[in-house]
Coordinates of C-alpha atoms in Angstrom, one line a residue:
M1 CA -11.9 1.2 -137.3
L2 CA -10.1 2.7 -133.8
N3 CA -12.2 6.1 -133.9
L4 CA -15.5 3.4 -134.1
K5 CA -14.5 1.5 -131.0
T6 CA -14.0 4.8 -129.1
V7 CA -17.3 6.2 -130.6
L8 CA -19.2 3.0 -129.6
I9 CA -17.4 2.6 -126.0
G10 CA -18.2 6.5 -125.3
T11 CA -21.6 6.1 -126.6
T12 CA -22.2 3.2 -124.3
L13 CA -20.8 4.6 -121.5
S14 CA -23.2 7.9 -122.0
I15 CA -26.0 5.8 -122.2
A16 CA -25.2 3.8 -118.6
A17 CA -24.8 7.4 -116.9
I18 CA -28.0 8.8 -118.3
G19 CA -29.5 5.7 -117.2
A20 CA -27.9 5.8 -113.5
F21 CA -28.9 9.3 -112.9
A22 CA -32.5 8.8 -114.2
Q23 CA -32.6 6.0 -111.9
A24 CA -31.1 8.2 -109.0
A25 CA -33.8 11.0 -110.1
A26 CA -36.5 8.4 -109.5
A27 CA -35.8 7.5 -106.3
P28 CA -38.3 8.3 -103.4
A29 CA -36.6 10.9 -101.2
A30 CA -36.5 10.0 -97.6
P31 CA -39.3 11.2 -95.5
A32 CA -38.5 14.2 -93.5
T33 CA -38.9 14.6 -89.8
P34 CA -37.7 17.9 -89.3
R35 CA -38.9 18.1 -85.5
V36 CA -36.9 15.1 -84.4
D37 CA -34.0 16.1 -86.3
Q38 CA -34.3 19.6 -84.3
R39 CA -35.0 17.7 -81.2
E40 CA -31.8 15.7 -81.7
A41 CA -29.6 18.6 -82.3
N42 CA -30.9 20.2 -79.3
Q43 CA -30.2 17.3 -77.0
E44 CA -26.9 17.2 -78.3
K45 CA -26.1 20.9 -77.8
R46 CA -27.3 19.8 -74.0
I47 CA -25.0 17.0 -73.9
E48 CA -22.0 19.0 -75.1
Q49 CA -22.6 21.9 -72.9
G50 CA -22.6 19.5 -69.8
I51 CA -19.2 18.1 -70.6
A52 CA -18.0 21.7 -71.0
S53 CA -19.3 22.7 -67.7
G54 CA -18.4 19.6 -66.0
Q55 CA -21.9 18.8 -64.9
L56 CA -21.3 15.1 -66.9
N57 CA -18.7 12.7 -66.4
A58 CA -17.2 10.1 -68.8
K59 CA -19.5 7.5 -67.9
E60 CA -23.0 9.7 -67.9
T61 CA -21.7 11.2 -71.3
H62 CA -21.2 7.5 -72.5
R63 CA -24.6 6.5 -71.6
L64 CA -26.7 9.4 -73.0
D65 CA -24.6 9.1 -76.4
K66 CA -25.5 5.7 -76.7
Q67 CA -29.3 6.6 -76.3
Q68 CA -28.7 9.0 -78.8
S69 CA -27.4 6.3 -81.2
H70 CA -30.4 4.4 -80.2
I71 CA -32.6 7.0 -81.2
K72 CA -31.0 7.6 -84.8
V73 CA -31.0 3.8 -85.5
A74 CA -34.6 4.0 -84.9
E75 CA -35.2 7.0 -87.2
A76 CA -33.3 5.1 -89.8
N77 CA -35.7 2.2 -89.3
A78 CA -38.5 4.4 -89.9
K79 CA -37.7 6.0 -92.6
A80 CA -36.5 2.8 -94.2
D81 CA -39.5 2.1 -96.1
G82 CA -39.9 5.4 -97.3
K83 CA -42.9 6.6 -95.1
V84 CA -42.9 7.4 -91.6
T85 CA -46.2 6.5 -89.8
Q86 CA -48.1 8.5 -86.7
G87 CA -47.0 5.9 -84.7
E88 CA -43.5 5.7 -86.0
R89 CA -43.1 9.6 -85.2
K90 CA -45.3 8.9 -81.7
H91 CA -42.2 6.1 -80.9
L92 CA -39.8 8.7 -81.7
H93 CA -40.7 11.4 -79.7
K94 CA -41.2 9.2 -76.7
M95 CA -37.7 8.5 -77.1
Q96 CA -36.7 11.9 -77.4
D97 CA -39.0 12.8 -74.1
R98 CA -37.2 10.2 -72.3
A99 CA -33.7 11.0 -73.5
S100 CA -34.5 14.7 -72.7
K101 CA -35.6 13.9 -69.1
N102 CA -32.3 12.1 -68.6
I103 CA -29.8 14.5 -69.8
H104 CA -31.7 16.6 -67.3
A105 CA -31.3 14.2 -64.4
Q106 CA -27.6 13.6 -65.0
K107 CA -26.7 17.3 -65.7
H108 CA -28.2 18.0 -62.3
D109 CA -27.2 15.3 -60.3
V110 CA -24.4 15.2 -57.9
Q111 CA -21.8 13.5 -60.1
T112 CA -19.4 16.0 -61.6
A113 CA -16.6 15.3 -64.0
T114 CA -13.0 15.1 -62.4
K115 CA -10.6 17.6 -62.8
P116 CA -7.1 16.6 -63.5

């Protein structure tokens, strides 16, 4: 009797696991945005370089990081329905263009990080 229960429980768990795996495999993958992702990585590197060189102070860094986070949220929202439309891509690229200009402006202004 105990062996029968064990076999039934094992079978039930196996079926449930197979169902969950099949459902995960059938779920559509998030649409790819490689150009957006690459620009995002490049901009984050530029911000890090500005911090390391002292060209960006804490306030500027916070503002630029906040802008990058806003872009990531917009990208996630664009991907939420499983398709990134041409208009959504255009909007993301405009946001990144603006962020790039802001990074350049902040790195080349007269403000610098104060040395302790």
